[in-house]
Short mmCIF file of C-alpha atoms and ligand atoms in Angstrom, two decimals:
data_model
loop_
_atom_site.label_atom_id
_atom_site.label_comp_id
_atom_site.label_asym_id
_atom_site.label_seq_id
_atom_site.Cartn_x
_atom_site.Cartn_y
_atom_site.Cartn_z
CA MET J 1 152.34 128.95 92.97
CA GLU J 2 152.88 130.02 96.68
CA ILE J 3 149.17 130.89 98.10
CA ILE J 4 149.46 134.82 97.93
CA GLU J 5 149.66 134.12 94.25
CA GLU J 6 146.61 132.38 93.95
CA LEU J 7 144.70 134.64 95.95
CA SER J 8 145.63 137.34 94.18
CA LEU J 9 144.77 135.31 91.02
CA LEU J 10 141.64 134.13 91.99
CA ILE J 11 140.54 137.54 93.02
CA GLU J 12 142.12 139.20 89.74
CA SER J 13 140.11 136.75 87.54
CA LYS J 14 137.34 138.51 89.55
CA TYR J 15 135.90 135.82 91.45
CA PRO J 16 133.74 137.47 94.10
CA LEU J 17 133.62 135.88 97.06
CA ILE J 18 136.72 133.32 98.68
CA PHE J 19 136.33 130.91 100.90
CA PHE J 20 139.94 130.36 102.53
CA GLN J 21 139.94 127.93 104.94
CA ASN J 22 143.11 128.09 107.34
CA TYR J 23 143.43 126.57 110.99
CA GLU J 24 145.88 129.45 111.43
CA GLU J 25 143.73 133.30 111.54
CA LYS J 26 146.88 134.72 112.13
CA ARG J 27 149.08 133.37 109.56
CA ALA J 28 145.76 133.33 106.90
CA GLU J 29 145.31 137.40 107.95
CA GLU J 30 149.03 137.95 106.85
CA ILE J 31 148.72 136.67 103.52
CA ILE J 32 145.63 138.76 102.83
CA ILE J 33 147.25 142.10 104.05
CA GLU J 34 149.92 141.37 101.90
CA VAL J 35 147.50 140.50 99.35
CA ALA J 36 146.28 143.60 99.17
CA ARG J 37 149.10 145.53 99.96
CA ILE J 38 150.14 144.17 96.87
CA ARG J 39 147.57 144.30 94.70
CA ASN J 40 147.30 148.39 96.19
CA SER J 41 144.23 147.71 97.49
CA PRO J 42 141.98 149.12 100.48
CA LEU J 43 141.33 146.64 103.25
CA PHE J 44 139.11 145.81 105.59
CA ILE J 45 139.21 143.10 107.92
CA TRP J 46 135.43 142.11 110.03
CA SER J 47 134.82 139.97 113.63
CA ALA J 48 131.88 140.16 115.82
CA THR J 49 134.08 141.85 118.52
CA THR J 50 136.10 144.76 116.57
CA GLY J 51 133.22 145.37 113.94
CA LEU J 52 134.01 146.18 110.58
CA PHE J 53 137.25 148.30 110.12
CA GLN J 54 139.35 149.55 107.33
CA THR J 55 142.79 148.56 108.31
CA ASP J 56 144.99 151.31 107.22
CA ILE J 57 142.75 153.84 108.68
CA GLY J 58 141.88 151.36 111.92
CA ASN J 59 138.75 152.67 113.69
CA PRO J 60 135.99 150.56 113.17
CA ILE J 61 132.66 151.09 111.19
CA TYR J 62 129.73 152.54 114.01
CA ASN J 63 127.82 149.65 114.67
CA THR J 64 129.19 147.37 112.24
CA ASN J 65 129.65 143.84 115.30
CA ALA J 66 126.30 142.43 113.49
CA PRO J 67 127.15 140.29 110.82
CA LEU J 68 123.83 141.29 108.48
CA SER J 69 125.13 145.24 109.00
CA ALA J 70 128.72 144.64 108.94
CA LEU J 71 127.32 143.54 104.86
CA ALA J 72 125.47 145.98 105.07
CA ASN J 73 128.65 148.65 105.08
CA ILE J 74 130.62 146.17 102.27
CA TYR J 75 129.85 148.71 99.00
CA LYS J 76 133.81 149.43 97.89
CA LEU J 77 133.98 147.49 94.94
CA GLU J 78 137.76 147.66 94.69
CA ALA J 79 138.17 146.65 98.10
CA LEU J 80 138.61 142.95 99.39
CA TYR J 81 136.94 141.84 102.94
CA LEU J 82 138.07 139.89 105.22
CA LEU J 83 135.48 138.11 107.24
CA LYS J 84 135.94 136.08 110.52
CA ASP J 85 134.20 133.66 111.22
CA PHE J 86 131.74 133.57 109.28
CA HIS J 87 130.96 129.39 109.82
CA HIS J 88 128.94 130.31 112.58
CA TYR J 89 126.49 132.89 110.62
CA ILE J 90 126.58 132.37 106.85
CA LYS J 91 123.72 130.08 106.62
CA GLU J 92 121.13 133.07 108.17
CA PRO J 93 118.81 132.90 104.80
CA LEU J 94 118.86 136.71 105.10
CA ILE J 95 122.92 136.66 104.90
CA ALA J 96 123.04 133.98 102.35
CA ARG J 97 121.14 136.36 100.53
CA LYS J 98 123.26 139.83 100.79
CA LEU J 99 126.00 137.74 99.95
CA VAL J 100 124.65 136.63 96.85
CA ASP J 101 123.20 139.89 95.99
CA LEU J 102 127.42 141.19 97.04
CA SER J 103 128.70 138.23 94.69
CA TYR J 104 126.93 139.62 92.03
CA ILE J 105 128.21 142.84 91.95
CA PHE J 106 131.55 141.71 93.26
CA SER J 107 131.60 139.30 89.84
CA GLN J 108 132.04 142.67 87.48
CA THR J 109 135.13 144.27 89.29
CA LYS J 110 138.70 142.57 91.50
CA GLY J 111 137.29 143.68 94.92
CA ALA J 112 136.22 140.47 97.11
CA VAL J 113 134.78 139.31 99.89
CA ILE J 114 137.76 137.16 101.83
CA PHE J 115 136.24 133.78 104.18
CA SER J 116 138.36 133.08 106.57
CA SER J 117 137.48 130.16 108.67
CA PRO J 118 138.63 126.19 109.15
CA THR J 119 135.38 125.30 107.74
CA LEU J 120 131.97 126.74 106.10
CA ASP J 121 129.60 125.10 105.58
CA ILE J 122 128.01 126.70 102.13
CA PRO J 123 124.83 127.33 101.20
CA PRO J 124 123.17 125.62 98.13
CA GLU J 125 122.72 129.31 96.60
CA LEU J 126 126.00 129.98 97.47
CA GLU J 127 127.78 127.97 95.66
CA GLU J 128 128.67 129.10 92.64
CA GLN J 129 129.42 132.24 93.38
CA ILE J 130 131.86 131.15 96.35
CA VAL J 131 135.99 129.24 95.34
CA LYS J 132 137.66 127.76 97.59
CA ILE J 133 141.31 127.91 97.78
CA GLU J 134 143.62 126.07 101.48
CA LEU J 135 145.90 127.55 103.05
CA LYS J 136 148.02 124.02 103.73
CA LEU J 137 150.52 124.04 106.98
CA PRO J 138 153.66 126.34 106.18
CA LEU J 139 155.89 124.76 103.48
CA GLU J 140 159.67 124.40 104.38
CA GLU J 141 161.13 127.41 103.41
CA GLU J 142 158.31 129.42 106.08
CA LEU J 143 159.60 127.14 108.65
CA LEU J 144 163.18 127.94 108.18
CA LYS J 145 162.45 132.11 107.85
CA ILE J 146 160.37 131.30 111.66
CA VAL J 147 163.78 129.52 112.72
CA THR J 148 164.85 132.59 111.78
CA LYS J 149 162.43 134.70 113.19
CA THR J 150 162.67 132.97 116.63
CA VAL J 151 166.06 132.98 117.16
CA ARG J 152 166.85 136.54 116.50
CA THR J 153 164.46 137.37 118.56
CA LEU J 154 164.97 135.22 121.78
CA ARG J 155 168.66 136.93 120.80
CA LYS J 156 167.90 139.72 121.88
CA GLU J 157 166.46 139.32 125.09
CA LYS J 158 169.02 136.33 125.98
CA ASP J 159 172.39 134.71 124.75
CA PHE J 160 172.41 131.79 123.72
CA LEU J 161 175.50 129.30 121.81
CA ILE J 162 174.19 128.62 118.68
CA ASN J 163 176.13 125.53 116.92
CA LEU J 164 174.37 124.24 114.53
CA ASP J 165 175.72 124.14 110.10
CA GLU J 166 173.87 124.16 106.71
CA GLU J 167 172.95 120.60 107.11
CA ASN J 168 172.04 120.71 110.99
CA LEU J 169 169.91 123.37 109.51
CA SER J 170 167.56 122.03 106.83
CA GLU J 171 167.13 118.65 109.05
CA LEU J 172 166.31 120.85 112.31
CA VAL J 173 163.80 122.65 109.68
CA ARG J 174 162.62 119.26 107.34
CA ASN J 175 161.58 117.95 111.03
CA LEU J 176 159.17 121.27 112.22
CA LYS J 177 156.88 120.12 109.07
CA GLY J 178 153.38 119.19 110.30
CA LEU J 179 153.14 122.26 112.60
CA THR J 180 151.71 125.37 112.15
CA LEU J 181 153.89 128.68 112.24
CA MET J 182 152.98 129.42 115.66
CA GLU J 183 153.56 125.61 117.21
CA ALA J 184 157.05 125.88 115.17
CA GLU J 185 158.05 128.45 116.86
CA ARG J 186 157.42 127.16 120.46
CA ALA J 187 158.98 124.34 119.70
CA VAL J 188 162.35 126.37 118.79
CA SER J 189 162.43 128.28 121.49
CA ARG J 190 161.68 125.53 123.64
CA VAL J 191 165.00 123.84 122.54
CA ILE J 192 167.00 126.44 122.57
CA LEU J 193 165.67 128.00 126.19
CA GLU J 194 165.68 124.35 127.46
CA ASP J 195 170.09 124.25 128.08
CA ARG J 196 170.64 127.98 126.24
CA LYS J 197 172.36 126.33 122.94
CA LEU J 198 170.74 125.47 119.46
CA ASN J 199 172.92 122.63 118.18
CA LYS J 200 173.02 119.46 115.96
CA GLU J 201 171.08 117.50 119.05
CA ASP J 202 168.08 119.95 118.85
CA VAL J 203 167.70 118.07 115.43
CA ARG J 204 166.30 115.37 117.23
CA ASN J 205 164.93 116.96 120.20
CA ILE J 206 162.50 119.10 118.04
CA LEU J 207 161.34 116.09 116.88
CA ASN J 208 160.32 115.47 120.27
CA ALA J 209 158.81 118.80 121.37
CA LYS J 210 156.50 118.35 117.74
CA ARG J 211 155.53 115.02 119.09
CA GLU J 212 154.35 116.43 121.88
CA ILE J 213 152.43 119.17 120.43
CA ILE J 214 150.86 116.38 118.31
CA GLU J 215 150.13 114.35 120.94
CA ARG J 216 148.51 116.87 123.08
CA GLU J 217 145.78 117.02 120.63
CA GLY J 218 144.84 112.62 121.60
CA ILE J 219 143.62 111.98 118.45
CA ILE J 220 147.10 110.58 116.94
CA GLU J 221 149.99 109.20 118.54
CA TYR J 222 153.69 108.53 117.71
CA PHE J 223 155.06 105.29 117.76
CA ASN J 224 158.43 103.70 118.38
CA PRO J 225 157.81 100.68 117.14
CA GLU J 226 160.46 97.92 118.40
CA ASP J 227 158.88 94.34 116.68
CA THR J 228 160.27 93.41 113.33
CA LEU J 229 158.39 91.23 111.16
CA GLY J 230 160.03 88.58 112.89
CA THR J 231 158.58 88.51 115.22
CA ILE J 232 155.42 87.18 113.38
CA GLY J 233 155.22 83.87 113.46
CA GLY J 234 153.77 82.85 110.16
CA MET J 235 150.97 84.69 107.87
CA ASP J 236 153.88 83.98 104.90
CA ASN J 237 151.91 85.42 101.82
CA LEU J 238 151.01 88.74 103.89
CA LYS J 239 155.31 89.01 104.68
CA ARG J 240 156.32 88.20 100.66
CA TRP J 241 153.26 91.11 100.23
CA LEU J 242 155.47 93.70 102.42
CA ALA J 243 158.75 92.36 101.43
CA LYS J 244 158.39 92.86 97.37
CA ARG J 245 157.12 96.74 98.71
CA LYS J 246 159.93 97.04 101.30
CA GLY J 247 161.54 99.79 98.63
CA ALA J 248 158.25 101.34 97.66
CA PHE J 249 159.07 104.85 99.03
CA THR J 250 162.27 104.84 97.61
CA LYS J 251 163.26 107.27 95.08
CA ASP J 252 164.64 103.84 92.97
CA ALA J 253 160.94 103.09 93.21
CA LYS J 254 159.85 106.63 91.95
CA ALA J 255 162.55 105.97 89.15
CA LEU J 256 160.83 102.95 87.76
CA GLY J 257 157.65 105.41 87.94
CA LEU J 258 155.54 103.31 90.54
CA ARG J 259 153.31 105.40 92.72
CA PRO J 260 153.61 104.87 96.50
CA PRO J 261 151.59 101.55 97.38
CA LYS J 262 148.09 103.61 99.61
CA GLY J 263 148.57 100.88 102.38
CA ILE J 264 146.16 97.14 103.77
CA LEU J 265 143.04 96.05 105.83
CA LEU J 266 143.29 94.00 107.43
CA ILE J 267 140.50 92.16 109.13
CA GLY J 268 140.70 89.24 111.40
CA ILE J 269 140.45 87.50 114.45
CA GLN J 270 140.81 88.78 117.86
CA GLY J 271 144.27 88.64 118.92
CA CYS J 272 145.93 87.29 115.39
CA GLY J 273 148.37 89.45 114.97
CA LYS J 274 146.87 92.05 113.24
CA SER J 275 148.32 95.66 115.24
CA LEU J 276 151.67 93.15 116.17
CA ILE J 277 151.91 93.77 112.01
CA ALA J 278 151.39 96.73 111.92
CA LYS J 279 153.91 98.34 113.77
CA SER J 280 156.00 95.85 112.35
CA ILE J 281 155.78 97.15 109.32
CA ALA J 282 156.93 100.60 110.54
CA LYS J 283 160.09 99.17 111.88
CA GLU J 284 161.00 96.90 109.09
CA TRP J 285 160.25 99.57 106.38
CA GLY J 286 162.39 102.02 108.84
CA LEU J 287 159.43 104.44 109.12
CA PRO J 288 157.71 106.37 111.56
CA LEU J 289 154.62 105.38 113.25
CA LEU J 290 151.50 106.93 113.51
CA LYS J 291 149.19 105.68 115.30
CA LEU J 292 144.99 107.80 114.11
CA ASP J 293 142.50 107.31 116.42
CA PRO J 294 139.55 107.99 114.07
CA GLY J 295 136.97 107.93 117.27
CA LYS J 296 139.43 110.98 118.80
CA ILE J 297 138.08 112.75 115.27
CA TYR J 298 134.05 113.24 115.94
CA ASP J 299 135.11 116.01 118.77
CA LYS J 300 131.80 118.43 119.49
CA TYR J 301 132.54 121.33 118.49
CA LEU J 302 130.67 122.67 115.17
CA GLY J 303 133.75 122.44 112.81
CA GLU J 304 136.30 120.85 115.19
CA SER J 305 136.25 117.43 113.76
CA GLU J 306 137.14 119.39 109.91
CA LYS J 307 140.04 120.94 111.16
CA SER J 308 141.35 117.30 113.50
CA PHE J 309 141.47 115.45 110.02
CA TYR J 310 142.60 117.87 107.97
CA ARG J 311 145.30 118.18 110.97
CA VAL J 312 146.33 115.05 111.26
CA THR J 313 146.92 113.73 107.16
CA HIS J 314 148.01 117.17 106.31
CA LEU J 315 150.74 116.10 109.35
CA ALA J 316 150.70 112.56 107.97
CA GLU J 317 151.60 113.55 104.23
CA SER J 318 154.27 116.40 106.03
CA LEU J 319 156.41 113.36 107.89
CA SER J 320 156.01 111.15 105.06
CA PRO J 321 156.86 108.59 103.96
CA VAL J 322 155.70 107.44 107.57
CA ILE J 323 153.08 104.17 108.03
CA MET J 324 149.84 105.31 109.32
CA TRP J 325 148.23 102.77 111.38
CA ILE J 326 144.20 103.17 111.83
CA ASP J 327 143.21 100.67 115.05
CA GLU J 328 139.84 99.17 114.70
CA ILE J 329 138.54 101.07 111.78
CA GLU J 330 135.41 99.42 112.02
CA LYS J 331 134.65 101.79 115.70
CA GLY J 332 136.16 105.27 114.19
CA PHE J 333 132.98 104.83 111.17
CA SER J 334 130.72 102.85 111.83
CA TYR J 335 128.41 105.48 113.30
CA SER J 336 128.85 107.43 109.98
CA SER J 337 125.08 105.96 109.28
CA SER J 338 122.87 106.54 112.29
CA GLY J 339 120.71 109.80 112.04
CA SER J 340 121.51 112.29 114.59
CA GLU J 341 122.09 115.35 114.28
CA ASP J 342 126.37 114.47 114.56
CA SER J 343 125.69 112.02 111.60
CA GLY J 344 126.32 114.72 109.27
CA VAL J 345 129.91 115.45 110.41
CA SER J 346 130.97 111.80 110.31
CA GLN J 347 129.71 110.96 107.02
CA ARG J 348 130.98 113.55 105.65
CA ILE J 349 134.89 112.98 107.14
CA PHE J 350 134.10 109.48 107.21
CA GLY J 351 133.50 111.18 102.78
CA ALA J 352 136.79 112.96 102.93
CA PHE J 353 138.71 109.82 104.31
CA LEU J 354 137.56 107.56 101.58
CA SER J 355 138.30 110.10 99.10
CA TRP J 356 141.67 111.42 100.63
CA LEU J 357 142.73 107.39 100.64
CA GLN J 358 141.91 107.07 97.13
CA GLU J 359 143.39 109.41 95.74
CA LYS J 360 146.14 110.76 97.98
CA GLU J 361 149.00 111.75 95.94
CA LYS J 362 151.86 111.23 98.90
CA PRO J 363 153.70 108.34 100.76
CA VAL J 364 151.75 108.06 103.58
CA PHE J 365 150.47 104.27 103.39
CA VAL J 366 147.67 102.92 105.74
CA VAL J 367 147.94 99.45 107.97
CA ALA J 368 143.76 99.28 108.59
CA THR J 369 142.39 96.72 110.68
CA ALA J 370 138.79 96.26 111.73
CA ASN J 371 137.45 93.10 113.59
CA ASP J 372 133.68 93.83 113.38
CA ILE J 373 132.87 93.34 109.85
CA SER J 374 129.14 93.88 110.26
CA ALA J 375 130.27 97.48 111.33
CA LEU J 376 132.26 98.03 108.74
CA PRO J 377 130.83 100.38 105.90
CA SER J 378 131.05 98.57 102.17
CA GLU J 379 132.72 101.85 100.89
CA LEU J 380 136.07 100.85 102.68
CA LEU J 381 136.06 97.65 100.50
CA ARG J 382 135.53 98.81 97.08
CA LYS J 383 139.01 98.70 94.68
CA GLY J 384 140.65 101.60 94.57
CA ARG J 385 140.59 102.24 98.50
CA PHE J 386 143.31 99.47 99.90
CA ASP J 387 146.30 98.29 97.98
CA GLU J 388 144.94 94.37 98.63
CA ILE J 389 142.86 93.04 102.09
CA PHE J 390 143.90 90.87 104.48
CA PHE J 391 142.18 88.48 106.57
CA VAL J 392 143.94 86.90 109.66
CA ASP J 393 143.02 83.50 110.60
CA LEU J 394 143.39 81.61 113.61
CA PRO J 395 147.38 80.13 112.99
CA THR J 396 147.86 76.45 111.48
CA GLU J 397 149.54 74.08 113.52
CA VAL J 398 153.10 75.52 111.28
CA GLU J 399 152.16 78.98 112.28
CA ARG J 400 151.34 78.02 116.03
CA GLU J 401 154.99 76.25 116.70
CA GLU J 402 156.89 79.37 115.36
CA ILE J 403 155.04 81.82 117.21
CA PHE J 404 155.51 79.52 120.73
CA LYS J 405 158.89 79.87 119.29
CA ILE J 406 158.80 83.94 119.15
CA GLN J 407 156.94 83.78 122.28
CA LEU J 408 159.59 81.88 124.28
CA LYS J 409 163.06 83.91 123.02
CA LYS J 410 160.91 86.94 123.73
CA ARG J 411 161.47 85.88 127.39
CA GLU J 412 164.48 84.65 127.13
CA GLN J 413 163.76 81.66 127.42
CA ILE J 414 165.32 78.04 125.56
CA PRO J 415 162.83 76.79 122.40
CA ASP J 416 164.92 73.62 121.87
CA ASP J 417 164.42 72.70 126.01
CA LEU J 418 160.32 72.23 125.01
CA ASN J 419 158.70 70.03 122.83
CA LEU J 420 156.80 72.57 120.67
CA LYS J 421 155.45 70.38 118.17
CA ARG J 422 153.25 68.70 121.25
CA LEU J 423 152.81 72.27 122.37
CA ALA J 424 151.07 73.77 118.71
CA GLN J 425 149.39 70.21 118.68
CA ALA J 426 148.13 70.84 122.38
CA THR J 427 146.87 74.29 121.49
CA ASP J 428 144.48 74.26 117.95
CA GLY J 429 142.03 77.12 118.06
CA PHE J 430 144.50 78.91 120.26
CA SER J 431 145.31 82.69 118.99
CA GLY J 432 148.79 84.24 119.00
CA ALA J 433 147.48 85.98 122.01
CA GLU J 434 146.49 82.59 123.60
CA ILE J 435 149.43 81.50 123.19
CA GLU J 436 151.30 83.79 125.31
CA GLN J 437 148.86 84.34 127.82
CA ALA J 438 149.46 80.93 128.38
CA ILE J 439 153.39 81.13 127.89
CA ILE J 440 152.88 83.97 130.75
CA SER J 441 151.05 81.87 132.82
CA ALA J 442 153.30 78.95 133.21
CA LEU J 443 156.23 81.29 133.92
CA TYR J 444 154.44 82.65 136.71
CA SER J 445 153.97 79.30 138.08
CA VAL J 446 157.92 78.60 137.60
CA LEU J 447 158.07 81.77 139.17
CA SER J 448 155.78 80.36 142.47
CA THR J 449 157.29 77.80 142.40
CA SER J 450 160.66 77.99 142.17
CA GLY J 451 160.48 74.80 139.01
CA LYS J 452 161.68 74.80 135.13
CA LEU J 453 160.09 75.43 132.25
CA THR J 454 158.53 72.59 130.93
CA THR J 455 156.76 71.22 128.30
CA GLU J 456 154.18 70.59 130.77
CA VAL J 457 154.63 73.39 133.51
CA ILE J 458 152.70 75.23 129.54
CA GLU J 459 150.59 72.26 128.91
CA GLN J 460 148.77 72.81 132.02
CA GLU J 461 147.82 76.17 131.04
CA ILE J 462 146.53 75.13 127.83
CA ARG J 463 144.18 72.93 129.20
CA GLU J 464 143.20 75.75 131.93
CA THR J 465 142.74 78.08 128.86
CA LYS J 466 139.20 78.36 127.10
CA PRO J 467 140.00 80.10 123.63
CA LEU J 468 137.77 82.37 121.99
CA SER J 469 137.74 80.19 119.00
CA VAL J 470 134.93 77.95 121.14
CA THR J 471 133.11 80.57 123.06
CA MET J 472 133.25 82.39 119.54
CA LYS J 473 132.49 79.29 117.16
CA GLU J 474 129.66 81.03 114.94
CA ARG J 475 130.88 84.54 114.73
CA ILE J 476 134.56 83.47 113.40
CA GLN J 477 133.27 80.95 110.99
CA GLN J 478 130.55 83.74 110.04
CA LEU J 479 133.67 85.75 109.31
CA ARG J 480 135.76 83.10 107.27
CA GLU J 481 132.43 82.82 104.81
CA TRP J 482 132.38 86.59 104.59
CA ALA J 483 135.89 86.75 104.60
CA LYS J 484 136.23 84.08 101.21
CA GLU J 485 135.55 86.12 98.30
CA ARG J 486 136.15 89.44 99.54
CA THR J 487 140.50 89.03 101.10
CA VAL J 488 142.69 87.54 100.89
CA PRO J 489 144.48 85.11 103.11
CA ALA J 490 147.53 86.45 105.54
CA ARG J 491 148.60 82.67 104.99
N1 ATP Q 501 151.09 85.50 114.91
C1 ATP Q 501 151.68 85.82 116.02
N2 ATP Q 501 153.22 85.74 116.10
C2 ATP Q 501 153.62 86.34 116.87
N3 ATP Q 501 153.02 86.81 118.05
C3 ATP Q 501 151.83 86.97 118.01
C4 ATP Q 501 150.73 86.14 117.14
N4 ATP Q 501 150.07 86.72 116.36
C5 ATP Q 501 149.65 87.49 118.13
N5 ATP Q 501 151.03 87.46 119.31
C6 ATP Q 501 150.75 88.08 120.33
O1 ATP Q 501 149.68 88.45 120.62
C7 ATP Q 501 149.13 89.85 120.92
C8 ATP Q 501 148.10 90.60 120.41
O2 ATP Q 501 148.18 90.43 118.79
P1 ATP Q 501 147.25 91.75 118.43
O3 ATP Q 501 147.24 92.83 119.37
O4 ATP Q 501 148.09 92.03 117.61
O5 ATP Q 501 147.07 91.04 117.69
P2 ATP Q 501 145.46 92.28 117.18
O6 ATP Q 501 144.87 91.26 116.20
O7 ATP Q 501 145.20 92.88 116.66
O8 ATP Q 501 143.91 91.22 118.11
P3 ATP Q 501 142.77 92.81 118.49
O9 ATP Q 501 141.52 92.63 117.96
O10 ATP Q 501 142.35 92.13 119.64
O11 ATP Q 501 142.94 93.94 118.65
C9 ATP Q 501 150.94 90.20 120.25
O12 ATP Q 501 151.30 91.95 121.05
C10 ATP Q 501 151.90 88.89 120.04
O13 ATP Q 501 152.68 88.59 121.00
MG1 MG Q 502 144.77 94.85 117.67
#
């Protein structure tokens, strides 16, 4: 159902108070104006700066800038009242009381009070009276309209060439998904004005424009990964699991009635390739990769955190199928148990995240990683959140040999010239990252002495390395114990 119909139906059903959640105030307002027009109902709009005014009359009602005096002027029972920014006021006792009173009166009529804001912390006495409806990011049809409108507007001022067939156009529109209308408009203007053309190339250019817009928020980063699963040594079990699900996001999977997998949690020792796996999955499955920094969701402004969370999940869904990589998830959600003012927000978001994880229908495959289990909320480990929890341990001897091979090839070296078995034996307790580091150091030695890379040169570097597994022996042992019952080994 379209949002206009949905909203209209709520009003028709005599819901007195409606929380219209959105992050695009202007678009929300246009929708409400349209609803009022269709219903032939007078519309009043209020904000702290304008006071309360009726849209087709224009002049504000005298002295209604204060929220309470605005409420005192709400009496026309068949009218719609759009109140902006009420998330700042709704918790004040007098205002909450006044709204309860109004809800009784309005529930007899087809008038309604509509709160338009990104969040609304509803006080308990109003919980039963307020119904929530959410304005999602624009759909393709709406985006198509904004593209057409932007082109038409720009054409009035400037001359430019349009060379876009039907198919290019719909791809361009698809690439705008995840943006608000205003952002979409800006992105389209930009790709046109850059070269005074709108053509096939802009289908791709628009993706770049979008990436920049999203990245500016700093919460999410768009990745173009290069590594395949072939660049990971070992972890055969995990690779098998992933290979089996490679087609999980295709039509064929859908035809079999398979629901898209939710995601995996990778827990393990530092430097053993967790981040590498996240990147490789995206490349292997040919899906875009979004990296989420959960710590950045918690903005200091009230309401902004919820907005960010909402946008991130909606963005991911609108880009789906997509891989969402959450690196070091424990850092983002660890302070959810602290008793500070902030913890209310972080707890709410963590809760929202958990239910999103469990209930999301769209193919967003979450790959979360964690090192520090003591900071990992136990709720994350519960059944239904992730499809599987893998433990990434230090590599075995066979795996180390494979890692040597991969890391040498990556640096244009010929592995067959070296005794990989001996190197694998000498690196007991080394992580993949430490093996890589030893090779890099050896290459620097070769460079400075104008020598040749030999097994001995690498062995020398290995002897000089004190691996983390030595300095953190106890912690690793604890981690293994913990993982035994809760996780599946990656190898
Ligand atoms: N199994 C492996 N195969 C190949 N290379 C590896 C492997 N493990 C680690 N590496 C190398 O070490 C680098 C660092 O690993 P990565 O960042 O993926 O580890 P991590 O488990 O995410 O560590 P951290 O917990 O510190 O984030 C990788 O980019 C890769 O070059
Ligand atoms: Mg990592």
